Amino acid sequence: MNTSELLIEKEEGLGLHPKRLVLILLIFSIIMMFAAFTSGYIVRRDEGNWREFDLPVSLLFNTIVIALSSAAIQWSFYSAKHNEVKRTQLGLLITLGLGIVFLFGQVHSWGDLVDGRTFFGGADANPSGSFVYVLMGVHAFHLITGLIFVAVVLKRSLGYQVHSRAMLSIGNATIYWHFLGGLWLYLYLFLLLNH
């Protein structure tokens, strides 16, 4: 490992490491995108021709899974801060596993929607269902990017490059993962209250 990888996490003038600043800008852009989607949902619903349907119960299960994954990555971050390398790695593995379970749960929920005759497109589709698929699908895409991010941090931790003096990568992964969990909670509650 070269000394450039162990640079201090703060950059003069900005107060933040450039990678942290990029992450914050990414998060704000995602927030704006989902604000546009949910605003469009409300505007389109008020125009009429809106089919009401019950959300699959499996979405509640998925919400619990993503909350548990947030707890796992927080435990991993805490462990790295205290130089508990094996616990850091275990927390990251649990986060990855629960993230994958969440994605498969979302696919299962899409199947539940189809079984309830709620389609994304086609002759039997309605904008209400299409919006639900888009919200879930775009979130799932970002969750896949989060899983890649967590996997990269896990690889670094296996090389003993994540510890109390090298917290930037796991710190950024933790922030992004908590953001994705919070975003899903917002979407789930939004859909419960507005479908």
JSON list of C-alpha atoms in Angstrom, two decimals:
[
{"chain": "A", "resi": 1, "resn": "MET", "atom": "CA", "xyz": [0.00, 0.00, 0.00]},
{"chain": "A", "resi": 2, "resn": "ASN", "atom": "CA", "xyz": [1.44, 3.39, -0.91]},
{"chain": "A", "resi": 3, "resn": "THR", "atom": "CA", "xyz": [1.29, 6.46, 1.28]},
{"chain": "A", "resi": 4, "resn": "SER", "atom": "CA", "xyz": [-1.18, 8.24, -1.00]},
{"chain": "A", "resi": 5, "resn": "GLU", "atom": "CA", "xyz": [-3.87, 5.76, 0.09]},
{"chain": "A", "resi": 6, "resn": "LEU", "atom": "CA", "xyz": [-3.43, 6.82, 3.71]},
{"chain": "A", "resi": 7, "resn": "LEU", "atom": "CA", "xyz": [-3.94, 10.55, 3.11]},
{"chain": "A", "resi": 8, "resn": "ILE", "atom": "CA", "xyz": [-5.90, 12.51, 5.67]},
{"chain": "A", "resi": 9, "resn": "GLU", "atom": "CA", "xyz": [-9.61, 12.55, 4.85]},
{"chain": "A", "resi": 10, "resn": "LYS", "atom": "CA", "xyz": [-9.90, 16.34, 4.85]},
{"chain": "A", "resi": 11, "resn": "GLU", "atom": "CA", "xyz": [-8.90, 18.58, 1.99]},
{"chain": "A", "resi": 12, "resn": "GLU", "atom": "CA", "xyz": [-7.70, 22.12, 2.67]},
{"chain": "A", "resi": 13, "resn": "GLY", "atom": "CA", "xyz": [-10.24, 24.75, 1.69]},
{"chain": "A", "resi": 14, "resn": "LEU", "atom": "CA", "xyz": [-13.19, 22.36, 1.31]},
{"chain": "A", "resi": 15, "resn": "GLY", "atom": "CA", "xyz": [-13.19, 20.73, 4.72]},
{"chain": "A", "resi": 16, "resn": "LEU", "atom": "CA", "xyz": [-14.12, 17.46, 3.00]},
{"chain": "A", "resi": 17, "resn": "HIS", "atom": "CA", "xyz": [-12.23, 14.83, 1.09]},
{"chain": "A", "resi": 18, "resn": "PRO", "atom": "CA", "xyz": [-13.05, 15.15, -2.65]},
{"chain": "A", "resi": 19, "resn": "LYS", "atom": "CA", "xyz": [-14.55, 11.64, -2.67]},
{"chain": "A", "resi": 20, "resn": "ARG", "atom": "CA", "xyz": [-16.90, 12.58, 0.16]},
{"chain": "A", "resi": 21, "resn": "LEU", "atom": "CA", "xyz": [-17.90, 15.75, -1.70]},
{"chain": "A", "resi": 22, "resn": "VAL", "atom": "CA", "xyz": [-18.65, 13.73, -4.86]},
{"chain": "A", "resi": 23, "resn": "LEU", "atom": "CA", "xyz": [-20.77, 11.33, -2.78]},
{"chain": "A", "resi": 24, "resn": "ILE", "atom": "CA", "xyz": [-22.75, 14.22, -1.29]},
{"chain": "A", "resi": 25, "resn": "LEU", "atom": "CA", "xyz": [-23.37, 15.68, -4.76]},
{"chain": "A", "resi": 26, "resn": "LEU", "atom": "CA", "xyz": [-24.46, 12.24, -6.00]},
{"chain": "A", "resi": 27, "resn": "ILE", "atom": "CA", "xyz": [-26.90, 11.89, -3.12]},
{"chain": "A", "resi": 28, "resn": "PHE", "atom": "CA", "xyz": [-28.39, 15.33, -3.81]},
{"chain": "A", "resi": 29, "resn": "SER", "atom": "CA", "xyz": [-28.86, 14.47, -7.49]},
{"chain": "A", "resi": 30, "resn": "ILE", "atom": "CA", "xyz": [-30.64, 11.22, -6.55]},
{"chain": "A", "resi": 31, "resn": "ILE", "atom": "CA", "xyz": [-32.86, 13.14, -4.11]},
{"chain": "A", "resi": 32, "resn": "MET", "atom": "CA", "xyz": [-33.81, 15.56, -6.87]},
{"chain": "A", "resi": 33, "resn": "MET", "atom": "CA", "xyz": [-34.61, 12.69, -9.26]},
{"chain": "A", "resi": 34, "resn": "PHE", "atom": "CA", "xyz": [-36.89, 10.96, -6.77]},
{"chain": "A", "resi": 35, "resn": "ALA", "atom": "CA", "xyz": [-38.50, 14.29, -5.81]},
{"chain": "A", "resi": 36, "resn": "ALA", "atom": "CA", "xyz": [-39.36, 14.72, -9.50]},
{"chain": "A", "resi": 37, "resn": "PHE", "atom": "CA", "xyz": [-40.74, 11.16, -9.70]},
{"chain": "A", "resi": 38, "resn": "THR", "atom": "CA", "xyz": [-42.91, 11.51, -6.61]},
{"chain": "A", "resi": 39, "resn": "SER", "atom": "CA", "xyz": [-44.11, 14.97, -7.68]},
{"chain": "A", "resi": 40, "resn": "GLY", "atom": "CA", "xyz": [-45.01, 13.55, -11.09]},
{"chain": "A", "resi": 41, "resn": "TYR", "atom": "CA", "xyz": [-46.86, 10.72, -9.34]},
{"chain": "A", "resi": 42, "resn": "ILE", "atom": "CA", "xyz": [-49.03, 13.18, -7.38]},
{"chain": "A", "resi": 43, "resn": "VAL", "atom": "CA", "xyz": [-49.73, 15.41, -10.40]},
{"chain": "A", "resi": 44, "resn": "ARG", "atom": "CA", "xyz": [-50.64, 12.44, -12.62]},
{"chain": "A", "resi": 45, "resn": "ARG", "atom": "CA", "xyz": [-52.86, 10.86, -9.93]},
{"chain": "A", "resi": 46, "resn": "ASP", "atom": "CA", "xyz": [-54.90, 14.06, -9.69]},
{"chain": "A", "resi": 47, "resn": "GLU", "atom": "CA", "xyz": [-55.55, 14.05, -13.46]},
{"chain": "A", "resi": 48, "resn": "GLY", "atom": "CA", "xyz": [-57.83, 11.00, -13.21]},
{"chain": "A", "resi": 49, "resn": "ASN", "atom": "CA", "xyz": [-57.80, 7.53, -14.83]},
{"chain": "A", "resi": 50, "resn": "TRP", "atom": "CA", "xyz": [-55.90, 6.28, -11.79]},
{"chain": "A", "resi": 51, "resn": "ARG", "atom": "CA", "xyz": [-56.35, 2.66, -10.70]},
{"chain": "A", "resi": 52, "resn": "GLU", "atom": "CA", "xyz": [-56.22, 2.05, -6.95]},
{"chain": "A", "resi": 53, "resn": "PHE", "atom": "CA", "xyz": [-54.65, -1.21, -5.79]},
{"chain": "A", "resi": 54, "resn": "ASP", "atom": "CA", "xyz": [-53.16, -2.67, -2.63]},
{"chain": "A", "resi": 55, "resn": "LEU", "atom": "CA", "xyz": [-49.39, -2.78, -2.31]},
{"chain": "A", "resi": 56, "resn": "PRO", "atom": "CA", "xyz": [-47.92, -6.25, -1.87]},
{"chain": "A", "resi": 57, "resn": "VAL", "atom": "CA", "xyz": [-47.30, -7.25, 1.75]},
{"chain": "A", "resi": 58, "resn": "SER", "atom": "CA", "xyz": [-43.84, -8.38, 0.60]},
{"chain": "A", "resi": 59, "resn": "LEU", "atom": "CA", "xyz": [-42.82, -4.70, 0.47]},
{"chain": "A", "resi": 60, "resn": "LEU", "atom": "CA", "xyz": [-43.06, -4.56, 4.26]},
{"chain": "A", "resi": 61, "resn": "PHE", "atom": "CA", "xyz": [-40.71, -7.55, 4.49]},
{"chain": "A", "resi": 62, "resn": "ASN", "atom": "CA", "xyz": [-38.30, -5.79, 2.11]},
{"chain": "A", "resi": 63, "resn": "THR", "atom": "CA", "xyz": [-38.42, -2.67, 4.27]},
{"chain": "A", "resi": 64, "resn": "ILE", "atom": "CA", "xyz": [-37.44, -4.71, 7.35]},
{"chain": "A", "resi": 65, "resn": "VAL", "atom": "CA", "xyz": [-34.59, -6.33, 5.38]},
{"chain": "A", "resi": 66, "resn": "ILE", "atom": "CA", "xyz": [-33.15, -2.98, 4.25]},
{"chain": "A", "resi": 67, "resn": "ALA", "atom": "CA", "xyz": [-33.38, -1.65, 7.83]},
{"chain": "A", "resi": 68, "resn": "LEU", "atom": "CA", "xyz": [-31.43, -4.68, 9.08]},
{"chain": "A", "resi": 69, "resn": "SER", "atom": "CA", "xyz": [-28.82, -4.13, 6.38]},
{"chain": "A", "resi": 70, "resn": "SER", "atom": "CA", "xyz": [-28.39, -0.54, 7.60]},
{"chain": "A", "resi": 71, "resn": "ALA", "atom": "CA", "xyz": [-27.79, -1.86, 11.11]},
{"chain": "A", "resi": 72, "resn": "ALA", "atom": "CA", "xyz": [-25.21, -4.32, 9.72]},
{"chain": "A", "resi": 73, "resn": "ILE", "atom": "CA", "xyz": [-23.22, -1.68, 7.87]},
{"chain": "A", "resi": 74, "resn": "GLN", "atom": "CA", "xyz": [-23.31, 0.62, 10.91]},
{"chain": "A", "resi": 75, "resn": "TRP", "atom": "CA", "xyz": [-21.91, -2.25, 13.02]},
{"chain": "A", "resi": 76, "resn": "SER", "atom": "CA", "xyz": [-19.23, -2.75, 10.38]},
{"chain": "A", "resi": 77, "resn": "PHE", "atom": "CA", "xyz": [-18.31, 0.96, 10.46]},
{"chain": "A", "resi": 78, "resn": "TYR", "atom": "CA", "xyz": [-18.15, 0.93, 14.26]},
{"chain": "A", "resi": 79, "resn": "SER", "atom": "CA", "xyz": [-15.97, -2.20, 14.15]},
{"chain": "A", "resi": 80, "resn": "ALA", "atom": "CA", "xyz": [-13.57, -0.63, 11.65]},
{"chain": "A", "resi": 81, "resn": "LYS", "atom": "CA", "xyz": [-13.29, 2.44, 13.86]},
{"chain": "A", "resi": 82, "resn": "HIS", "atom": "CA", "xyz": [-12.16, 0.14, 16.68]},
{"chain": "A", "resi": 83, "resn": "ASN", "atom": "CA", "xyz": [-9.80, -1.92, 14.47]},
{"chain": "A", "resi": 84, "resn": "GLU", "atom": "CA", "xyz": [-11.94, -5.05, 14.74]},
{"chain": "A", "resi": 85, "resn": "VAL", "atom": "CA", "xyz": [-11.11, -6.30, 11.25]},
{"chain": "A", "resi": 86, "resn": "LYS", "atom": "CA", "xyz": [-13.03, -9.60, 11.34]},
{"chain": "A", "resi": 87, "resn": "ARG", "atom": "CA", "xyz": [-16.19, -7.93, 12.63]},
{"chain": "A", "resi": 88, "resn": "THR", "atom": "CA", "xyz": [-15.82, -5.24, 9.96]},
{"chain": "A", "resi": 89, "resn": "GLN", "atom": "CA", "xyz": [-15.66, -7.93, 7.29]},
{"chain": "A", "resi": 90, "resn": "LEU", "atom": "CA", "xyz": [-18.58, -9.86, 8.79]},
{"chain": "A", "resi": 91, "resn": "GLY", "atom": "CA", "xyz": [-20.73, -6.71, 8.93]},
{"chain": "A", "resi": 92, "resn": "LEU", "atom": "CA", "xyz": [-19.96, -5.96, 5.28]},
{"chain": "A", "resi": 93, "resn": "LEU", "atom": "CA", "xyz": [-20.80, -9.55, 4.30]},
{"chain": "A", "resi": 94, "resn": "ILE", "atom": "CA", "xyz": [-24.10, -9.36, 6.17]},
{"chain": "A", "resi": 95, "resn": "THR", "atom": "CA", "xyz": [-24.86, -6.04, 4.46]},
{"chain": "A", "resi": 96, "resn": "LEU", "atom": "CA", "xyz": [-24.17, -7.58, 1.05]},
{"chain": "A", "resi": 97, "resn": "GLY", "atom": "CA", "xyz": [-26.31, -10.61, 1.84]},
{"chain": "A", "resi": 98, "resn": "LEU", "atom": "CA", "xyz": [-29.25, -8.56, 3.08]},
{"chain": "A", "resi": 99, "resn": "GLY", "atom": "CA", "xyz": [-28.94, -6.20, 0.11]},
{"chain": "A", "resi": 100, "resn": "ILE", "atom": "CA", "xyz": [-29.20, -9.17, -2.25]},
{"chain": "A", "resi": 101, "resn": "VAL", "atom": "CA", "xyz": [-32.18, -10.52, -0.27]},
{"chain": "A", "resi": 102, "resn": "PHE", "atom": "CA", "xyz": [-33.81, -7.08, -0.64]},
{"chain": "A", "resi": 103, "resn": "LEU", "atom": "CA", "xyz": [-33.32, -7.13, -4.43]},
{"chain": "A", "resi": 104, "resn": "PHE", "atom": "CA", "xyz": [-34.80, -10.61, -4.74]},
{"chain": "A", "resi": 105, "resn": "GLY", "atom": "CA", "xyz": [-37.63, -9.44, -2.49]},
{"chain": "A", "resi": 106, "resn": "GLN", "atom": "CA", "xyz": [-38.31, -6.57, -4.88]},
{"chain": "A", "resi": 107, "resn": "VAL", "atom": "CA", "xyz": [-38.45, -8.99, -7.82]},
{"chain": "A", "resi": 108, "resn": "HIS", "atom": "CA", "xyz": [-40.89, -11.11, -5.79]},
{"chain": "A", "resi": 109, "resn": "SER", "atom": "CA", "xyz": [-42.96, -7.96, -5.12]},
{"chain": "A", "resi": 110, "resn": "TRP", "atom": "CA", "xyz": [-43.08, -7.24, -8.85]},
{"chain": "A", "resi": 111, "resn": "GLY", "atom": "CA", "xyz": [-44.45, -10.76, -9.29]},
{"chain": "A", "resi": 112, "resn": "ASP", "atom": "CA", "xyz": [-47.06, -10.02, -6.63]},
{"chain": "A", "resi": 113, "resn": "LEU", "atom": "CA", "xyz": [-48.03, -6.86, -8.52]},
{"chain": "A", "resi": 114, "resn": "VAL", "atom": "CA", "xyz": [-48.44, -8.82, -11.75]},
{"chain": "A", "resi": 115, "resn": "ASP", "atom": "CA", "xyz": [-50.52, -11.45, -9.93]},
{"chain": "A", "resi": 116, "resn": "GLY", "atom": "CA", "xyz": [-52.74, -8.58, -8.75]},
{"chain": "A", "resi": 117, "resn": "ARG", "atom": "CA", "xyz": [-53.09, -7.43, -12.39]},
{"chain": "A", "resi": 118, "resn": "THR", "atom": "CA", "xyz": [-50.91, -4.34, -11.91]},
{"chain": "A", "resi": 119, "resn": "PHE", "atom": "CA", "xyz": [-48.66, -4.03, -14.95]},
{"chain": "A", "resi": 120, "resn": "PHE", "atom": "CA", "xyz": [-45.86, -1.74, -16.04]},
{"chain": "A", "resi": 121, "resn": "GLY", "atom": "CA", "xyz": [-46.97, -1.44, -19.65]},
{"chain": "A", "resi": 122, "resn": "GLY", "atom": "CA", "xyz": [-49.31, -2.90, -22.23]},
{"chain": "A", "resi": 123, "resn": "ALA", "atom": "CA", "xyz": [-53.03, -2.74, -22.86]},
{"chain": "A", "resi": 124, "resn": "ASP", "atom": "CA", "xyz": [-53.93, -3.56, -19.24]},
{"chain": "A", "resi": 125, "resn": "ALA", "atom": "CA", "xyz": [-51.46, -1.08, -17.69]},
{"chain": "A", "resi": 126, "resn": "ASN", "atom": "CA", "xyz": [-52.42, 1.99, -15.72]},
{"chain": "A", "resi": 127, "resn": "PRO", "atom": "CA", "xyz": [-50.16, 4.95, -14.85]},
{"chain": "A", "resi": 128, "resn": "SER", "atom": "CA", "xyz": [-50.50, 4.12, -11.14]},
{"chain": "A", "resi": 129, "resn": "GLY", "atom": "CA", "xyz": [-48.84, 0.76, -11.61]},
{"chain": "A", "resi": 130, "resn": "SER", "atom": "CA", "xyz": [-46.25, 2.12, -14.03]},
{"chain": "A", "resi": 131, "resn": "PHE", "atom": "CA", "xyz": [-45.13, 4.69, -11.46]},
{"chain": "A", "resi": 132, "resn": "VAL", "atom": "CA", "xyz": [-44.73, 2.00, -8.79]},
{"chain": "A", "resi": 133, "resn": "TYR", "atom": "CA", "xyz": [-42.53, -0.10, -11.10]},
{"chain": "A", "resi": 134, "resn": "VAL", "atom": "CA", "xyz": [-40.41, 2.95, -12.01]},
{"chain": "A", "resi": 135, "resn": "LEU", "atom": "CA", "xyz": [-39.93, 4.00, -8.38]},
{"chain": "A", "resi": 136, "resn": "MET", "atom": "CA", "xyz": [-39.00, 0.47, -7.32]},
{"chain": "A", "resi": 137, "resn": "GLY", "atom": "CA", "xyz": [-36.82, -0.15, -10.38]},
{"chain": "A", "resi": 138, "resn": "VAL", "atom": "CA", "xyz": [-34.79, 3.05, -10.18]},
{"chain": "A", "resi": 139, "resn": "HIS", "atom": "CA", "xyz": [-34.25, 2.47, -6.45]},
{"chain": "A", "resi": 140, "resn": "ALA", "atom": "CA", "xyz": [-33.15, -1.10, -7.20]},
{"chain": "A", "resi": 141, "resn": "PHE", "atom": "CA", "xyz": [-30.63, 0.21, -9.73]},
{"chain": "A", "resi": 142, "resn": "HIS", "atom": "CA", "xyz": [-29.13, 2.50, -7.10]},
{"chain": "A", "resi": 143, "resn": "LEU", "atom": "CA", "xyz": [-29.11, -0.34, -4.61]},
{"chain": "A", "resi": 144, "resn": "ILE", "atom": "CA", "xyz": [-27.08, -2.41, -7.06]},
{"chain": "A", "resi": 145, "resn": "THR", "atom": "CA", "xyz": [-24.55, 0.44, -7.23]},
{"chain": "A", "resi": 146, "resn": "GLY", "atom": "CA", "xyz": [-24.53, 0.42, -3.41]},
{"chain": "A", "resi": 147, "resn": "LEU", "atom": "CA", "xyz": [-23.86, -3.32, -3.38]},
{"chain": "A", "resi": 148, "resn": "ILE", "atom": "CA", "xyz": [-20.91, -2.80, -5.72]},
{"chain": "A", "resi": 149, "resn": "PHE", "atom": "CA", "xyz": [-19.63, -0.05, -3.43]},
{"chain": "A", "resi": 150, "resn": "VAL", "atom": "CA", "xyz": [-19.94, -2.31, -0.35]},
{"chain": "A", "resi": 151, "resn": "ALA", "atom": "CA", "xyz": [-18.23, -5.17, -2.22]},
{"chain": "A", "resi": 152, "resn": "VAL", "atom": "CA", "xyz": [-15.28, -2.90, -3.07]},
{"chain": "A", "resi": 153, "resn": "VAL", "atom": "CA", "xyz": [-14.98, -1.88, 0.59]},
{"chain": "A", "resi": 154, "resn": "LEU", "atom": "CA", "xyz": [-15.15, -5.54, 1.61]},
{"chain": "A", "resi": 155, "resn": "LYS", "atom": "CA", "xyz": [-12.32, -6.34, -0.80]},
{"chain": "A", "resi": 156, "resn": "ARG", "atom": "CA", "xyz": [-10.29, -3.50, 0.71]},
{"chain": "A", "resi": 157, "resn": "SER", "atom": "CA", "xyz": [-11.02, -4.77, 4.22]},
{"chain": "A", "resi": 158, "resn": "LEU", "atom": "CA", "xyz": [-9.82, -8.25, 3.26]},
{"chain": "A", "resi": 159, "resn": "GLY", "atom": "CA", "xyz": [-6.54, -6.56, 2.32]},
{"chain": "A", "resi": 160, "resn": "TYR", "atom": "CA", "xyz": [-6.47, -4.84, 5.75]},
{"chain": "A", "resi": 161, "resn": "GLN", "atom": "CA", "xyz": [-6.98, -1.43, 4.15]},
{"chain": "A", "resi": 162, "resn": "VAL", "atom": "CA", "xyz": [-10.04, -0.52, 6.25]},
{"chain": "A", "resi": 163, "resn": "HIS", "atom": "CA", "xyz": [-9.29, 0.38, 9.87]},
{"chain": "A", "resi": 164, "resn": "SER", "atom": "CA", "xyz": [-9.31, 3.31, 12.28]},
{"chain": "A", "resi": 165, "resn": "ARG", "atom": "CA", "xyz": [-6.69, 5.22, 10.25]},
{"chain": "A", "resi": 166, "resn": "ALA", "atom": "CA", "xyz": [-8.32, 4.49, 6.87]},
{"chain": "A", "resi": 167, "resn": "MET", "atom": "CA", "xyz": [-12.05, 5.11, 7.29]},
{"chain": "A", "resi": 168, "resn": "LEU", "atom": "CA", "xyz": [-12.92, 7.06, 4.14]},
{"chain": "A", "resi": 169, "resn": "SER", "atom": "CA", "xyz": [-14.10, 4.13, 2.00]},
{"chain": "A", "resi": 170, "resn": "ILE", "atom": "CA", "xyz": [-16.23, 2.48, 4.69]},
{"chain": "A", "resi": 171, "resn": "GLY", "atom": "CA", "xyz": [-17.49, 5.90, 5.82]},
{"chain": "A", "resi": 172, "resn": "ASN", "atom": "CA", "xyz": [-18.65, 6.75, 2.31]},
{"chain": "A", "resi": 173, "resn": "ALA", "atom": "CA", "xyz": [-20.20, 3.29, 1.83]},
{"chain": "A", "resi": 174, "resn": "THR", "atom": "CA", "xyz": [-22.03, 3.62, 5.15]},
{"chain": "A", "resi": 175, "resn": "ILE", "atom": "CA", "xyz": [-23.40, 7.06, 4.26]},
{"chain": "A", "resi": 176, "resn": "TYR", "atom": "CA", "xyz": [-24.56, 5.87, 0.84]},
{"chain": "A", "resi": 177, "resn": "TRP", "atom": "CA", "xyz": [-26.12, 2.68, 2.21]},
{"chain": "A", "resi": 178, "resn": "HIS", "atom": "CA", "xyz": [-28.00, 4.55, 4.95]},
{"chain": "A", "resi": 179, "resn": "PHE", "atom": "CA", "xyz": [-29.19, 6.99, 2.30]},
{"chain": "A", "resi": 180, "resn": "LEU", "atom": "CA", "xyz": [-30.51, 4.12, 0.14]},
{"chain": "A", "resi": 181, "resn": "GLY", "atom": "CA", "xyz": [-32.28, 2.63, 3.16]},
{"chain": "A", "resi": 182, "resn": "GLY", "atom": "CA", "xyz": [-33.81, 5.99, 4.06]},
{"chain": "A", "resi": 183, "resn": "LEU", "atom": "CA", "xyz": [-34.82, 6.55, 0.44]},
{"chain": "A", "resi": 184, "resn": "TRP", "atom": "CA", "xyz": [-36.59, 3.19, 0.36]},
{"chain": "A", "resi": 185, "resn": "LEU", "atom": "CA", "xyz": [-38.40, 3.97, 3.62]},
{"chain": "A", "resi": 186, "resn": "TYR", "atom": "CA", "xyz": [-39.55, 7.28, 2.12]},
{"chain": "A", "resi": 187, "resn": "LEU", "atom": "CA", "xyz": [-40.75, 5.55, -1.08]},
{"chain": "A", "resi": 188, "resn": "TYR", "atom": "CA", "xyz": [-42.55, 2.81, 0.84]},
{"chain": "A", "resi": 189, "resn": "LEU", "atom": "CA", "xyz": [-44.36, 5.31, 3.08]},
{"chain": "A", "resi": 190, "resn": "PHE", "atom": "CA", "xyz": [-45.08, 7.56, 0.10]},
{"chain": "A", "resi": 191, "resn": "LEU", "atom": "CA", "xyz": [-46.68, 4.67, -1.79]},
{"chain": "A", "resi": 192, "resn": "LEU", "atom": "CA", "xyz": [-48.64, 3.54, 1.26]},
{"chain": "A", "resi": 193, "resn": "LEU", "atom": "CA", "xyz": [-50.06, 7.02, 1.77]},
{"chain": "A", "resi": 194, "resn": "ASN", "atom": "CA", "xyz": [-50.60, 7.97, -1.88]},
{"chain": "A", "resi": 195, "resn": "HIS", "atom": "CA", "xyz": [-51.58, 4.89, -3.86]}
]
